Short mmCIF file of C-alpha atoms in Angstrom, two decimals:
data_model
loop_
_atom_site.label_atom_id
_atom_site.label_comp_id
_atom_site.label_asym_id
_atom_site.label_seq_id
_atom_site.Cartn_x
_atom_site.Cartn_y
_atom_site.Cartn_z
CA MET A 1 0.18 -0.40 0.31
CA ARG A 2 3.13 2.32 -0.41
CA HIS A 3 4.36 4.15 -3.39
CA TRP A 4 7.30 5.97 -4.51
CA LEU A 5 6.66 8.82 -2.40
CA VAL A 6 7.02 7.39 1.26
CA VAL A 7 9.68 5.27 1.43
CA GLY A 8 12.02 4.22 3.34
CA THR A 9 13.13 5.86 6.63
CA MET A 10 14.33 9.40 5.37
CA ALA A 11 15.11 11.99 7.88
CA SER A 12 12.49 15.11 7.53
CA ALA A 13 14.32 18.09 7.49
CA LEU A 14 10.70 19.44 8.41
CA ALA A 15 9.77 18.65 12.19
CA VAL A 16 5.22 18.11 12.25
CA LEU A 17 3.81 18.71 15.19
CA ALA A 18 5.68 18.17 18.04
CA ALA A 19 2.88 17.48 21.52
CA CYS A 20 1.79 20.92 22.91
CA GLY A 21 -0.94 21.75 24.55
CA GLY A 22 -4.77 23.30 23.30
CA GLY A 23 -5.91 26.20 21.70
CA ASP A 24 -8.76 28.06 19.59
CA GLY A 25 -6.95 29.58 17.23
CA GLU A 26 -6.75 27.28 13.82
CA ASN A 27 -5.24 27.55 10.46
CA VAL A 28 -7.18 25.91 7.87
CA VAL A 29 -6.49 24.89 4.53
CA ARG A 30 -9.88 23.07 2.48
CA VAL A 31 -9.05 20.28 0.76
CA THR A 32 -11.08 18.07 -1.94
CA ALA A 33 -10.44 14.95 -3.69
CA THR A 34 -11.96 14.35 -7.14
CA GLU A 35 -11.46 12.42 -10.63
CA TYR A 36 -8.88 13.16 -11.04
CA ALA A 37 -7.84 16.29 -9.40
CA PHE A 38 -7.48 18.27 -5.74
CA ALA A 39 -8.85 21.63 -5.70
CA MET A 40 -7.32 23.75 -2.60
CA PRO A 41 -5.12 27.42 -2.65
CA ASP A 42 -1.90 27.83 -4.09
CA GLU A 43 -1.11 29.25 -1.31
CA ILE A 44 -1.44 29.30 2.38
CA GLU A 45 0.30 30.06 5.55
CA GLY A 46 2.44 27.34 7.68
CA GLY A 47 3.82 27.42 11.48
CA LEU A 48 0.55 25.54 13.03
CA VAL A 49 -1.89 24.34 9.83
CA THR A 50 -5.67 22.12 9.90
CA PHE A 51 -5.59 20.29 6.74
CA ASP A 52 -9.71 20.19 6.23
CA VAL A 53 -9.77 17.04 3.45
CA SER A 54 -12.84 15.40 1.98
CA ASN A 55 -13.08 12.21 -0.41
CA ASP A 56 -16.06 14.65 -3.12
CA GLY A 57 -14.56 12.05 -5.75
CA GLU A 58 -16.26 8.21 -7.05
CA GLN A 59 -13.30 6.51 -6.33
CA LEU A 60 -10.10 6.56 -3.81
CA HIS A 61 -7.69 9.36 -3.04
CA GLU A 62 -5.80 10.01 -0.89
CA TRP A 63 -3.13 12.74 -0.12
CA ALA A 64 0.61 11.93 -0.22
CA LEU A 65 2.69 14.68 0.46
CA GLY A 66 6.24 16.22 -0.61
CA LYS A 67 8.39 19.04 0.55
CA VAL A 68 10.09 19.84 -2.65
CA ASP A 69 13.39 21.59 -3.26
CA GLU A 70 13.52 25.77 -4.01
CA GLY A 71 13.46 26.03 -8.45
CA LYS A 72 11.73 22.68 -9.02
CA THR A 73 8.09 23.67 -10.03
CA ILE A 74 4.88 21.01 -10.94
CA GLU A 75 6.17 20.09 -14.53
CA ASP A 76 9.72 18.40 -12.12
CA VAL A 77 7.49 16.27 -10.42
CA ARG A 78 4.91 15.64 -12.76
CA ALA A 79 7.91 13.99 -15.06
CA ALA A 80 9.43 12.57 -12.06
CA ALA A 81 5.91 10.93 -10.54
CA GLN A 82 4.57 9.53 -14.21
CA ALA A 83 8.15 7.68 -14.50
CA GLY A 84 7.35 5.71 -11.80
CA GLU A 85 10.57 5.17 -10.62
CA GLU A 86 12.11 5.92 -7.69
CA PRO A 87 11.56 8.99 -5.39
CA PRO A 88 14.27 12.29 -7.10
CA PRO A 89 16.98 13.49 -4.28
CA TRP A 90 15.07 17.22 -4.28
CA LEU A 91 11.15 15.36 -3.06
CA GLU A 92 11.08 14.46 0.15
CA ASP A 93 8.55 12.84 2.07
CA ILE A 94 6.33 14.30 5.08
CA GLY A 95 4.00 11.57 5.56
CA GLY A 96 0.12 12.55 3.98
CA ILE A 97 -2.91 11.04 4.22
CA PRO A 98 -3.70 7.60 3.27
CA MET A 99 -7.05 6.61 0.83
CA ILE A 100 -10.40 7.58 2.31
CA ASP A 101 -13.76 6.46 1.05
CA PRO A 102 -15.58 8.43 -0.93
CA GLY A 103 -17.46 11.11 0.96
CA HIS A 104 -16.04 11.13 3.79
CA GLY A 105 -12.83 13.06 4.70
CA GLU A 106 -10.63 13.70 8.09
CA ARG A 107 -9.09 17.18 10.03
CA LEU A 108 -5.44 16.71 9.56
CA THR A 109 -3.29 19.11 11.94
CA ARG A 110 1.07 19.45 11.74
CA ARG A 111 3.15 21.86 10.94
CA LEU A 112 4.86 22.92 7.79
CA GLU A 113 7.48 25.73 7.48
CA PRO A 114 7.95 27.86 4.09
CA GLY A 115 8.58 25.95 1.03
CA SER A 116 6.91 24.31 -1.71
CA TYR A 117 4.71 21.25 -0.93
CA VAL A 118 3.20 19.16 -3.46
CA TYR A 119 -0.29 16.45 -3.45
CA LEU A 120 -0.08 13.70 -5.16
CA CYS A 121 -2.25 10.58 -5.72
CA PHE A 122 -1.35 7.03 -6.45
CA MET A 123 -4.73 5.40 -6.09
CA PRO A 124 -5.04 3.39 -9.46
CA GLY A 125 -8.13 3.95 -11.01
CA PRO A 126 -11.02 1.23 -12.52
CA ASP A 127 -8.92 0.41 -15.18
CA GLY A 128 -5.41 0.14 -13.20
CA THR A 129 -3.38 3.60 -14.18
CA PRO A 130 -2.27 5.11 -10.96
CA HIS A 131 -4.44 8.74 -10.49
CA VAL A 132 -1.14 9.92 -9.99
CA MET A 133 -0.60 9.08 -14.20
CA LEU A 134 -3.85 11.27 -15.20
CA ASP A 135 -2.40 14.13 -12.93
CA MET A 136 -3.60 14.52 -9.97
CA ILE A 137 -1.30 16.33 -8.99
CA LYS A 138 -1.36 19.78 -6.88
CA MET A 139 1.37 21.79 -5.80
CA PHE A 140 0.93 24.70 -3.92
CA THR A 141 3.22 27.05 -1.18
CA VAL A 142 3.61 27.47 2.16
CA THR A 143 4.23 31.40 3.56
CA GLU A 144 5.06 32.23 6.56
CA ALA A 145 3.73 31.27 10.19
CA SER A 146 0.54 31.89 11.16
CA ASP A 147 -0.38 32.35 15.22
CA ALA A 148 -2.41 29.14 14.89
CA GLU A 149 -2.24 26.46 18.69
CA ALA A 150 -2.49 22.34 18.62
CA PRO A 151 -6.09 21.40 19.11
CA ASP A 152 -7.03 19.52 22.44
CA ALA A 153 -7.07 15.55 21.63
CA ASP A 154 -9.71 13.70 23.01
CA ALA A 155 -7.42 10.88 22.98
CA VAL A 156 -4.11 10.21 21.92
CA ILE A 157 -3.66 6.76 20.46
CA THR A 158 0.73 5.68 20.31
CA ALA A 159 2.49 3.81 18.21
CA THR A 160 5.68 2.50 19.90
CA ASP A 161 8.35 -1.12 18.14
CA ASP A 162 6.07 -3.01 19.64
CA GLY A 163 3.32 -2.20 18.60
CA TYR A 164 0.39 0.22 19.02
CA GLU A 165 -0.62 1.92 22.40
CA VAL A 166 -4.95 2.73 22.42
CA PRO A 167 -6.56 3.94 25.39
CA GLU A 168 -10.42 3.74 25.48
CA ILE A 169 -11.97 5.84 22.20
CA ALA A 170 -15.45 7.43 22.23
CA SER A 171 -17.82 7.91 18.62
CA GLY A 172 -18.87 11.17 16.71
CA SER A 173 -16.33 13.33 15.99
CA GLN A 174 -12.88 12.28 17.47
CA THR A 175 -9.61 14.33 17.99
CA LEU A 176 -7.02 11.72 17.90
CA GLU A 177 -3.04 12.72 18.88
CA LEU A 178 -1.41 10.65 16.91
CA LYS A 179 1.88 9.55 18.26
CA ASN A 180 5.16 7.90 17.65
CA SER A 181 7.20 6.91 20.98
CA GLY A 182 9.67 4.52 18.71
CA THR A 183 12.63 4.62 17.36
CA THR A 184 11.75 4.14 13.58
CA PRO A 185 8.64 6.41 11.56
CA HIS A 186 5.90 4.81 12.20
CA GLU A 187 2.23 5.29 9.97
CA PHE A 188 -1.30 5.29 11.51
CA LEU A 189 -3.75 3.72 8.67
CA PHE A 190 -7.51 3.84 10.61
CA VAL A 191 -10.54 1.20 8.86
CA ALA A 192 -13.43 -1.32 9.62
CA TYR A 193 -13.55 -4.03 7.87
CA ASP A 194 -15.72 -5.64 6.51
CA GLU A 195 -18.31 -8.20 8.08
CA GLY A 196 -15.04 -11.83 7.85
CA LYS A 197 -12.09 -9.48 6.72
CA THR A 198 -8.68 -9.01 7.39
CA LEU A 199 -5.77 -7.38 6.56
CA ASP A 200 -4.98 -9.77 4.01
CA ASP A 201 -8.07 -9.11 2.30
CA VAL A 202 -6.99 -5.98 2.26
CA GLY A 203 -3.66 -6.59 0.73
CA ALA A 204 -4.82 -8.98 -1.69
CA TRP A 205 -7.47 -6.66 -2.64
CA PHE A 206 -4.83 -3.94 -3.49
CA GLU A 207 -2.22 -6.13 -4.44
CA GLY A 208 -5.37 -7.70 -7.56
CA GLY A 209 -5.87 -3.01 -8.17
CA LEU A 210 -8.43 -2.55 -6.57
CA GLN A 211 -10.95 -5.13 -8.12
CA GLY A 212 -14.44 -5.97 -6.77
CA ASP A 213 -15.54 -4.88 -3.27
CA SER A 214 -13.46 -3.03 -1.15
CA PRO A 215 -13.43 -5.72 2.18
CA ALA A 216 -13.41 -2.92 4.41
CA ALA A 217 -14.34 1.03 4.88
CA PHE A 218 -11.15 3.64 4.39
CA VAL A 219 -11.57 6.15 7.12
CA GLY A 220 -7.90 8.10 7.25
CA GLY A 221 -5.05 8.72 9.08
CA ILE A 222 -1.25 9.19 8.33
CA HIS A 223 1.55 7.71 6.27
CA THR A 224 3.83 8.45 8.33
CA VAL A 225 4.98 10.03 11.62
CA GLN A 226 8.73 10.48 13.01
CA PRO A 227 9.89 8.77 15.80
CA GLY A 228 9.44 11.39 18.62
CA GLU A 229 7.15 13.79 17.27
CA SER A 230 2.82 13.66 16.50
CA VAL A 231 0.25 14.63 14.56
CA TYR A 232 -4.01 15.78 14.93
CA VAL A 233 -6.63 13.88 13.44
CA THR A 234 -10.24 14.64 13.67
CA LEU A 235 -12.20 11.37 13.12
CA ASP A 236 -15.70 10.68 12.69
CA LEU A 237 -16.16 7.18 14.05
CA THR A 238 -19.59 5.25 14.63
CA ALA A 239 -20.91 3.74 18.23
CA GLY A 240 -20.78 0.20 18.61
CA THR A 241 -17.70 -0.21 15.16
CA THR A 242 -14.92 -1.69 15.18
CA TYR A 243 -11.49 -0.35 14.01
CA THR A 244 -8.25 -1.12 13.60
CA VAL A 245 -4.94 1.09 13.04
CA ILE A 246 -2.27 -0.51 11.15
CA ASP A 247 0.82 0.11 10.07
CA SER A 248 1.38 -1.03 6.71
CA ASP A 249 5.02 -1.54 6.43
CA THR A 250 5.80 -3.58 9.78
CA GLY A 251 1.64 -4.93 9.48
CA THR A 252 1.29 -3.86 13.24
CA ALA A 253 -1.99 -3.59 13.58
CA GLU A 254 -4.42 -2.95 16.45
CA ASP A 255 -8.39 -3.01 17.42
CA PHE A 256 -10.58 -0.35 19.47
CA THR A 257 -13.94 0.10 19.39
CA ALA A 258 -15.57 3.11 19.16
CA SER A 259 -18.08 4.11 22.66
#
């Protein structure tokens, strides 16, 4: 379930949001995904940024996020992405939002420094063509920091080198701090399996090019959180539904049921 932007254990010169206190000030950027484009401003304020994303299309979409070196253009990104090779050294994976089902979304709060960034979607379409090959790419500029503050977390999910630590989590709109206390980067992918389905079924579905009915609902999360850091996501959780948080690199998974 990885693509060439999310590889290895690249240490991000861009630090994601370190755990800190909450506040009311927000710097919210709306980002919608459809077939096959991202809609968002060309320029946003940096510092703590809350991406309010939604999948307004009819297919699975993701928001793979990279930081682009100065002087590189969207044409450079397009050529590199569509070449289907390893990520170039001037495009740094900083952890975006994994696939989300049509009609759903999440809010992700993280810290961004000034510079150029890009969203890409590598999900395959009905004919197997990755969306990035259909130009589902959006480059944008981050300016100086706003005075936005971090949100208050309703619960904290911690990734360690041995797995996840998941507390009791309520239903409804929940702001979760996703904290990496391990020594390597970790992913937080949230899914709700259909009855009788497992991670193996999800893996087989992806290997088969997403053909046929999905074996799970894909709620969101984040591709990568670096060691010692945290991000915040706000998800809409259904009471009585069992969710699984997954690291697709390691196969680590942990279940919880929204109360």
